[in-house]
Amino acid sequence: MIEHYKNQEHTIFHGDAISILSNHIPSESVDLIFIDPPYNIGKKFGNFHDKWESEAEYVNWSYQWLDECIRSLKPHGSLYVMTSTQAMPYFDIYLRKKLTILSRIIWHYDSSGVQATKYFGSMYEPILHCVKNKNDYIFNADNIKIEAKTGAQRQLIDYRKSIPTPYNTEKVPGNAWYFPRVRYRMAEYENHPTQKPESLLERIILASSHAESLILDPFAGTFTTAAVAKRLGRKSISIELQAEYLKIGLRRVLDIQEYKGEKLLQPHKNYKHSSCED
């Protein structure tokens, strides 16, 4: 039996994503899907090693859950998917046959340490924004506007118009997004190797869902998708294989304080510099 936990707005499944998607998520039931899967780059996630025998095996596995996500998406729904820069071309070619790709987004960030010295190191992760119906989908442009520096800071005038007009002070973001990575001392930090920032999920959720919309995250990790959905008044379904990360979701999304006799606490963060310690 699949282990799951829920309240009126949020459901958490503990188990394999493909199995749960196939057997527990109805067709055309979800408004928005955010997918941040393993990237096949060798990271350790609890008891799981993120490395397949071949690139072909990883891609074929990915196509299985992509198909299940497409099946579960409502006709007006949106799907955002991330993966490594190496694998994204496979995802792109596969998905353009099944959905409309509206945007190819890059999330870029600062270096976390020493970068490559013999080639140009990777400083971004790609995201595809896809919809089932290019003529009918949710996009709340006014909810995600950012400062337009030409109008807001430089205060320039467009003299090409018949009546000179100041440039707009706000705009919808383009497809290059800067958000800092989640760091150890940040309030939202959880113990996970690839945690995504709340600011990234907030933009996606505000843009592509309404209040009470249902959002699916099949590789929940630190449950940032569900946590932001909760804060913004959306509903969520999360799937997570590793018990170590399941406990984050129980605490962060469902406010459960104990799991199988273990108290669920936020990570303890040491704010002392080593030079100050005895």
mmCIF file of C-alpha atoms in Angstrom:
data_model
loop_
_atom_site.group_PDB
_atom_site.id
_atom_site.type_symbol
_atom_site.label_atom_id
_atom_site.label_comp_id
_atom_site.label_asym_id
_atom_site.label_seq_id
_atom_site.Cartn_x
_atom_site.Cartn_y
_atom_site.Cartn_z
ATOM 1 C CA MET A 1 0.000 0.000 0.000
ATOM 2 C CA ILE A 2 1.253 3.473 -0.914
ATOM 3 C CA GLU A 3 1.950 5.619 2.130
ATOM 4 C CA HIS A 4 0.334 9.034 1.933
ATOM 5 C CA TYR A 5 -0.478 11.947 4.215
ATOM 6 C CA LYS A 6 -2.943 14.760 3.640
ATOM 7 C CA ASN A 7 -5.119 17.561 4.889
ATOM 8 C CA GLN A 8 -7.847 19.407 3.007
ATOM 9 C CA GLU A 9 -5.463 21.293 0.714
ATOM 10 C CA HIS A 10 -2.247 19.284 0.475
ATOM 11 C CA THR A 11 -1.366 15.637 -0.177
ATOM 12 C CA ILE A 12 2.031 13.972 0.174
ATOM 13 C CA PHE A 13 2.783 10.559 -1.340
ATOM 14 C CA HIS A 14 5.793 8.527 -0.213
ATOM 15 C CA GLY A 15 7.027 6.270 -2.979
ATOM 16 C CA ASP A 16 8.121 5.939 -6.599
ATOM 17 C CA ALA A 17 7.046 8.835 -8.820
ATOM 18 C CA ILE A 18 6.111 6.836 -11.920
ATOM 19 C CA SER A 19 4.067 4.301 -9.947
ATOM 20 C CA ILE A 20 2.198 6.979 -8.002
ATOM 21 C CA LEU A 21 1.592 9.141 -11.052
ATOM 22 C CA SER A 22 0.222 6.117 -12.944
ATOM 23 C CA ASN A 23 -2.026 4.784 -10.216
ATOM 24 C CA HIS A 24 -3.027 7.722 -8.027
ATOM 25 C CA ILE A 25 -3.155 10.913 -10.110
ATOM 26 C CA PRO A 26 -6.283 11.133 -12.309
ATOM 27 C CA SER A 27 -6.096 12.264 -15.918
ATOM 28 C CA GLU A 28 -6.584 15.997 -16.544
ATOM 29 C CA SER A 29 -6.784 16.789 -12.826
ATOM 30 C CA VAL A 30 -3.862 19.178 -12.240
ATOM 31 C CA ASP A 31 -3.565 22.873 -13.139
ATOM 32 C CA LEU A 32 0.205 23.297 -12.844
ATOM 33 C CA ILE A 33 3.119 20.849 -12.696
ATOM 34 C CA PHE A 34 6.635 21.758 -11.611
ATOM 35 C CA ILE A 35 9.226 19.028 -12.193
ATOM 36 C CA ASP A 36 12.735 19.130 -10.747
ATOM 37 C CA PRO A 37 13.898 15.529 -11.253
ATOM 38 C CA PRO A 38 17.261 13.891 -10.641
ATOM 39 C CA TYR A 39 19.685 15.218 -13.257
ATOM 40 C CA ASN A 40 21.817 12.087 -13.824
ATOM 41 C CA ILE A 41 24.951 13.901 -12.658
ATOM 42 C CA GLY A 42 26.007 11.693 -9.755
ATOM 43 C CA LYS A 43 24.629 13.459 -6.682
ATOM 44 C CA LYS A 44 23.531 11.533 -3.585
ATOM 45 C CA PHE A 45 19.945 11.954 -2.367
ATOM 46 C CA GLY A 46 19.549 9.966 0.833
ATOM 47 C CA ASN A 47 19.882 6.340 -0.272
ATOM 48 C CA PHE A 48 19.555 7.206 -3.949
ATOM 49 C CA HIS A 49 22.520 7.758 -6.283
ATOM 50 C CA ASP A 50 21.588 10.065 -9.170
ATOM 51 C CA LYS A 51 23.439 8.182 -11.907
ATOM 52 C CA TRP A 52 22.092 5.881 -14.600
ATOM 53 C CA GLU A 53 24.121 3.304 -16.536
ATOM 54 C CA SER A 54 23.760 5.355 -19.705
ATOM 55 C CA GLU A 55 22.294 8.605 -20.923
ATOM 56 C CA ALA A 56 19.748 6.610 -22.946
ATOM 57 C CA GLU A 57 18.472 4.851 -19.808
ATOM 58 C CA TYR A 58 18.046 8.183 -18.006
ATOM 59 C CA VAL A 59 16.193 9.726 -20.920
ATOM 60 C CA ASN A 60 13.873 6.726 -21.352
ATOM 61 C CA TRP A 61 13.078 6.787 -17.625
ATOM 62 C CA SER A 62 12.350 10.521 -17.878
ATOM 63 C CA TYR A 63 9.979 10.024 -20.798
ATOM 64 C CA GLN A 64 7.854 7.721 -18.636
ATOM 65 C CA TRP A 65 7.156 10.319 -15.964
ATOM 66 C CA LEU A 66 6.842 13.101 -18.522
ATOM 67 C CA ASP A 67 4.069 11.130 -20.251
ATOM 68 C CA GLU A 68 2.298 10.588 -16.935
ATOM 69 C CA CYS A 69 2.538 14.275 -16.086
ATOM 70 C CA ILE A 70 1.146 15.258 -19.476
ATOM 71 C CA ARG A 71 -1.752 12.846 -18.961
ATOM 72 C CA SER A 72 -2.573 14.354 -15.562
ATOM 73 C CA LEU A 73 -2.444 17.974 -16.781
ATOM 74 C CA LYS A 74 -5.734 19.798 -17.366
ATOM 75 C CA PRO A 75 -6.417 21.094 -20.904
ATOM 76 C CA HIS A 76 -5.551 24.663 -19.810
ATOM 77 C CA GLY A 77 -2.652 23.516 -17.629
ATOM 78 C CA SER A 78 1.029 24.475 -17.604
ATOM 79 C CA LEU A 79 4.107 22.313 -17.068
ATOM 80 C CA TYR A 80 7.563 23.525 -16.054
ATOM 81 C CA VAL A 81 10.435 21.039 -16.157
ATOM 82 C CA MET A 82 14.120 21.345 -15.281
ATOM 83 C CA THR A 83 17.063 19.050 -15.917
ATOM 84 C CA SER A 84 20.776 19.265 -16.634
ATOM 85 C CA THR A 85 22.058 21.297 -19.559
ATOM 86 C CA GLN A 86 23.245 18.012 -21.103
ATOM 87 C CA ALA A 87 19.837 16.301 -20.958
ATOM 88 C CA MET A 88 17.584 19.258 -21.748
ATOM 89 C CA PRO A 89 17.875 18.877 -25.553
ATOM 90 C CA TYR A 90 16.288 15.417 -25.236
ATOM 91 C CA PHE A 91 13.449 16.830 -23.132
ATOM 92 C CA ASP A 92 12.950 19.732 -25.532
ATOM 93 C CA ILE A 93 12.691 17.581 -28.653
ATOM 94 C CA TYR A 94 10.378 15.096 -26.922
ATOM 95 C CA LEU A 95 8.044 17.688 -25.412
ATOM 96 C CA ARG A 96 7.679 19.868 -28.493
ATOM 97 C CA LYS A 97 5.875 16.907 -30.127
ATOM 98 C CA LYS A 98 3.358 16.678 -27.273
ATOM 99 C CA LEU A 99 2.960 20.210 -25.866
ATOM 100 C CA THR A 100 3.572 23.799 -26.897
ATOM 101 C CA ILE A 101 6.831 25.125 -25.459
ATOM 102 C CA LEU A 102 6.165 28.783 -24.696
ATOM 103 C CA SER A 103 9.533 29.672 -23.154
ATOM 104 C CA ARG A 104 13.001 28.249 -22.719
ATOM 105 C CA ILE A 105 14.077 29.792 -19.423
ATOM 106 C CA ILE A 106 17.476 29.887 -17.804
ATOM 107 C CA TRP A 107 17.830 30.244 -14.044
ATOM 108 C CA HIS A 108 21.279 31.673 -13.394
ATOM 109 C CA TYR A 109 23.090 32.263 -10.116
ATOM 110 C CA ASP A 110 26.414 33.149 -8.528
ATOM 111 C CA SER A 111 29.262 30.684 -8.180
ATOM 112 C CA SER A 112 29.266 28.553 -5.057
ATOM 113 C CA GLY A 113 33.026 28.158 -5.051
ATOM 114 C CA VAL A 114 35.863 27.304 -7.411
ATOM 115 C CA GLN A 115 34.685 27.089 -11.006
ATOM 116 C CA ALA A 116 36.141 25.240 -13.980
ATOM 117 C CA THR A 117 39.598 26.367 -15.123
ATOM 118 C CA LYS A 118 39.858 24.507 -18.452
ATOM 119 C CA TYR A 119 36.409 25.346 -19.835
ATOM 120 C CA PHE A 120 33.458 27.658 -19.111
ATOM 121 C CA GLY A 121 31.724 26.278 -16.033
ATOM 122 C CA SER A 122 27.957 25.932 -15.807
ATOM 123 C CA MET A 123 26.268 28.793 -13.977
ATOM 124 C CA TYR A 124 22.658 28.153 -14.913
ATOM 125 C CA GLU A 125 19.927 25.525 -15.093
ATOM 126 C CA PRO A 126 17.426 25.337 -17.968
ATOM 127 C CA ILE A 127 13.642 25.283 -17.529
ATOM 128 C CA LEU A 128 10.980 24.586 -20.156
ATOM 129 C CA HIS A 129 7.585 26.282 -19.788
ATOM 130 C CA CYS A 130 5.007 24.199 -21.687
ATOM 131 C CA VAL A 131 1.234 24.268 -22.127
ATOM 132 C CA LYS A 132 -1.334 21.863 -23.553
ATOM 133 C CA ASN A 133 -3.299 24.531 -25.409
ATOM 134 C CA LYS A 134 -1.392 27.533 -26.738
ATOM 135 C CA ASN A 135 -4.673 29.448 -27.006
ATOM 136 C CA ASP A 136 -5.981 28.709 -23.503
ATOM 137 C CA TYR A 137 -3.658 28.719 -20.510
ATOM 138 C CA ILE A 138 -3.092 30.677 -17.297
ATOM 139 C CA PHE A 139 -0.546 33.479 -17.352
ATOM 140 C CA ASN A 140 -0.971 36.209 -14.740
ATOM 141 C CA ALA A 141 1.391 38.816 -16.172
ATOM 142 C CA ASP A 142 0.444 41.524 -13.664
ATOM 143 C CA ASN A 143 1.350 39.266 -10.721
ATOM 144 C CA ILE A 144 5.000 38.826 -11.691
ATOM 145 C CA LYS A 145 6.097 42.206 -13.015
ATOM 146 C CA ILE A 146 9.564 43.430 -12.149
ATOM 147 C CA GLU A 147 11.320 46.770 -12.355
ATOM 148 C CA ALA A 148 12.106 47.986 -15.882
ATOM 149 C CA LYS A 149 15.373 49.839 -15.353
ATOM 150 C CA THR A 150 15.076 51.930 -18.512
ATOM 151 C CA GLY A 151 11.992 53.655 -17.136
ATOM 152 C CA ALA A 152 12.378 53.233 -13.380
ATOM 153 C CA GLN A 153 16.061 54.041 -12.873
ATOM 154 C CA ARG A 154 17.235 55.761 -16.057
ATOM 155 C CA GLN A 155 13.887 57.541 -16.543
ATOM 156 C CA LEU A 156 14.368 57.710 -20.299
ATOM 157 C CA ILE A 157 11.855 59.095 -22.773
ATOM 158 C CA ASP A 158 10.901 57.319 -25.991
ATOM 159 C CA TYR A 159 11.170 60.112 -28.572
ATOM 160 C CA ARG A 160 10.335 57.781 -31.473
ATOM 161 C CA LYS A 161 6.625 58.074 -30.676
ATOM 162 C CA SER A 162 4.485 60.907 -32.067
ATOM 163 C CA ILE A 163 4.104 62.115 -28.482
ATOM 164 C CA PRO A 164 7.312 61.507 -26.496
ATOM 165 C CA THR A 165 6.455 59.044 -23.732
ATOM 166 C CA PRO A 166 8.379 57.807 -20.684
ATOM 167 C CA TYR A 167 9.360 54.159 -20.813
ATOM 168 C CA ASN A 168 7.386 51.807 -18.565
ATOM 169 C CA THR A 169 8.703 51.383 -15.033
ATOM 170 C CA GLU A 170 7.591 47.718 -14.837
ATOM 171 C CA LYS A 171 7.739 44.752 -17.190
ATOM 172 C CA VAL A 172 7.079 41.022 -17.357
ATOM 173 C CA PRO A 173 10.375 39.158 -16.781
ATOM 174 C CA GLY A 174 12.182 37.792 -19.807
ATOM 175 C CA ASN A 175 13.478 34.232 -19.977
ATOM 176 C CA ALA A 176 16.755 34.830 -18.081
ATOM 177 C CA TRP A 177 16.008 34.693 -14.351
ATOM 178 C CA TYR A 178 18.450 35.522 -11.591
ATOM 179 C CA PHE A 179 17.686 34.102 -8.151
ATOM 180 C CA PRO A 180 20.381 33.331 -5.559
ATOM 181 C CA ARG A 181 20.891 29.695 -4.656
ATOM 182 C CA VAL A 182 19.700 28.592 -1.224
ATOM 183 C CA ARG A 183 22.565 28.846 1.265
ATOM 184 C CA TYR A 184 23.157 27.300 4.661
ATOM 185 C CA ARG A 185 22.248 30.322 6.786
ATOM 186 C CA MET A 186 19.146 31.345 4.825
ATOM 187 C CA ALA A 187 15.841 30.963 6.667
ATOM 188 C CA GLU A 188 14.430 28.620 4.008
ATOM 189 C CA TYR A 189 17.441 26.259 4.024
ATOM 190 C CA GLU A 190 16.816 22.516 4.337
ATOM 191 C CA ASN A 191 19.350 19.698 4.332
ATOM 192 C CA HIS A 192 19.237 18.745 0.640
ATOM 193 C CA PRO A 193 21.897 18.962 -2.108
ATOM 194 C CA THR A 194 19.778 20.658 -4.799
ATOM 195 C CA GLN A 195 17.221 22.814 -2.987
ATOM 196 C CA LYS A 196 15.476 25.346 -5.234
ATOM 197 C CA PRO A 197 14.749 28.873 -3.909
ATOM 198 C CA GLU A 198 11.264 29.905 -2.887
ATOM 199 C CA SER A 199 11.584 32.998 -5.100
ATOM 200 C CA LEU A 200 11.893 30.794 -8.193
ATOM 201 C CA LEU A 201 8.775 28.794 -7.346
ATOM 202 C CA GLU A 202 6.872 31.911 -6.351
ATOM 203 C CA ARG A 203 7.290 33.400 -9.828
ATOM 204 C CA ILE A 204 6.165 30.174 -11.505
ATOM 205 C CA ILE A 205 3.154 29.657 -9.241
ATOM 206 C CA LEU A 206 1.991 33.269 -9.409
ATOM 207 C CA ALA A 207 2.330 33.286 -13.192
ATOM 208 C CA SER A 208 0.672 29.977 -14.009
ATOM 209 C CA SER A 209 -2.000 29.301 -11.403
ATOM 210 C CA HIS A 210 -4.909 30.919 -9.582
ATOM 211 C CA ALA A 211 -5.978 30.748 -5.949
ATOM 212 C CA GLU A 212 -7.234 27.213 -5.234
ATOM 213 C CA SER A 213 -5.423 25.779 -8.289
ATOM 214 C CA LEU A 214 -3.951 22.297 -7.836
ATOM 215 C CA ILE A 215 -0.178 22.039 -8.245
ATOM 216 C CA LEU A 216 1.770 18.786 -8.668
ATOM 217 C CA ASP A 217 5.445 18.201 -7.840
ATOM 218 C CA PRO A 218 6.488 14.590 -8.592
ATOM 219 C CA PHE A 219 10.034 14.963 -7.177
ATOM 220 C CA ALA A 220 9.347 17.027 -4.080
ATOM 221 C CA GLY A 221 12.777 17.069 -2.409
ATOM 222 C CA THR A 222 12.568 19.895 0.110
ATOM 223 C CA PHE A 223 8.882 20.480 -0.747
ATOM 224 C CA THR A 224 9.489 24.078 -1.766
ATOM 225 C CA THR A 225 6.770 23.856 -4.421
ATOM 226 C CA ALA A 226 4.152 22.775 -1.888
ATOM 227 C CA ALA A 227 5.380 25.221 0.764
ATOM 228 C CA VAL A 228 5.069 28.163 -1.623
ATOM 229 C CA ALA A 229 1.730 26.868 -2.920
ATOM 230 C CA LYS A 230 0.506 26.761 0.662
ATOM 231 C CA ARG A 231 1.645 30.338 1.315
ATOM 232 C CA LEU A 232 -0.048 31.560 -1.872
ATOM 233 C CA GLY A 233 -3.368 29.829 -1.259
ATOM 234 C CA ARG A 234 -3.000 26.991 -3.755
ATOM 235 C CA LYS A 235 -3.491 23.241 -3.276
ATOM 236 C CA SER A 236 -0.729 20.720 -3.861
ATOM 237 C CA ILE A 237 0.203 17.103 -4.465
ATOM 238 C CA SER A 238 3.795 16.106 -3.730
ATOM 239 C CA ILE A 239 5.626 12.829 -4.352
ATOM 240 C CA GLU A 240 8.883 11.898 -2.631
ATOM 241 C CA LEU A 241 10.777 8.601 -2.601
ATOM 242 C CA GLN A 242 13.283 9.227 0.192
ATOM 243 C CA ALA A 243 12.041 9.071 3.807
ATOM 244 C CA GLU A 244 14.718 11.598 4.792
ATOM 245 C CA TYR A 245 13.061 14.226 2.601
ATOM 246 C CA LEU A 246 9.502 13.056 3.220
ATOM 247 C CA LYS A 247 9.956 14.264 6.787
ATOM 248 C CA ILE A 248 10.732 17.776 5.492
ATOM 249 C CA GLY A 249 7.396 17.850 3.699
ATOM 250 C CA LEU A 250 5.438 16.543 6.664
ATOM 251 C CA ARG A 251 6.839 19.363 8.785
ATOM 252 C CA ARG A 252 6.941 22.109 6.181
ATOM 253 C CA VAL A 253 3.625 21.513 4.415
ATOM 254 C CA LEU A 254 1.361 19.555 6.762
ATOM 255 C CA ASP A 255 2.714 20.943 10.065
ATOM 256 C CA ILE A 256 3.234 17.409 11.396
ATOM 257 C CA GLN A 257 5.580 17.523 14.372
ATOM 258 C CA GLU A 258 6.469 13.838 14.741
ATOM 259 C CA TYR A 259 7.103 10.929 12.350
ATOM 260 C CA LYS A 260 7.391 7.360 13.665
ATOM 261 C CA GLY A 261 8.542 8.606 17.051
ATOM 262 C CA GLU A 262 11.005 11.163 15.659
ATOM 263 C CA LYS A 263 10.422 14.857 16.323
ATOM 264 C CA LEU A 264 10.488 16.837 13.094
ATOM 265 C CA LEU A 265 12.633 19.915 13.565
ATOM 266 C CA GLN A 266 14.096 22.519 11.243
ATOM 267 C CA PRO A 267 17.827 22.124 10.558
ATOM 268 C CA HIS A 268 20.035 23.468 13.326
ATOM 269 C CA LYS A 269 22.335 26.133 11.907
ATOM 270 C CA ASN A 270 25.629 27.057 13.495
ATOM 271 C CA TYR A 271 26.175 30.802 13.117
ATOM 272 C CA LYS A 272 29.535 30.883 14.897
ATOM 273 C CA HIS A 273 32.757 31.393 13.002
ATOM 274 C CA SER A 274 35.321 28.718 13.720
ATOM 275 C CA SER A 275 37.798 31.363 14.893
ATOM 276 C CA CYS A 276 35.372 32.338 17.660
ATOM 277 C CA GLU A 277 34.889 28.836 19.016
ATOM 278 C CA ASP A 278 36.775 27.473 22.000
#
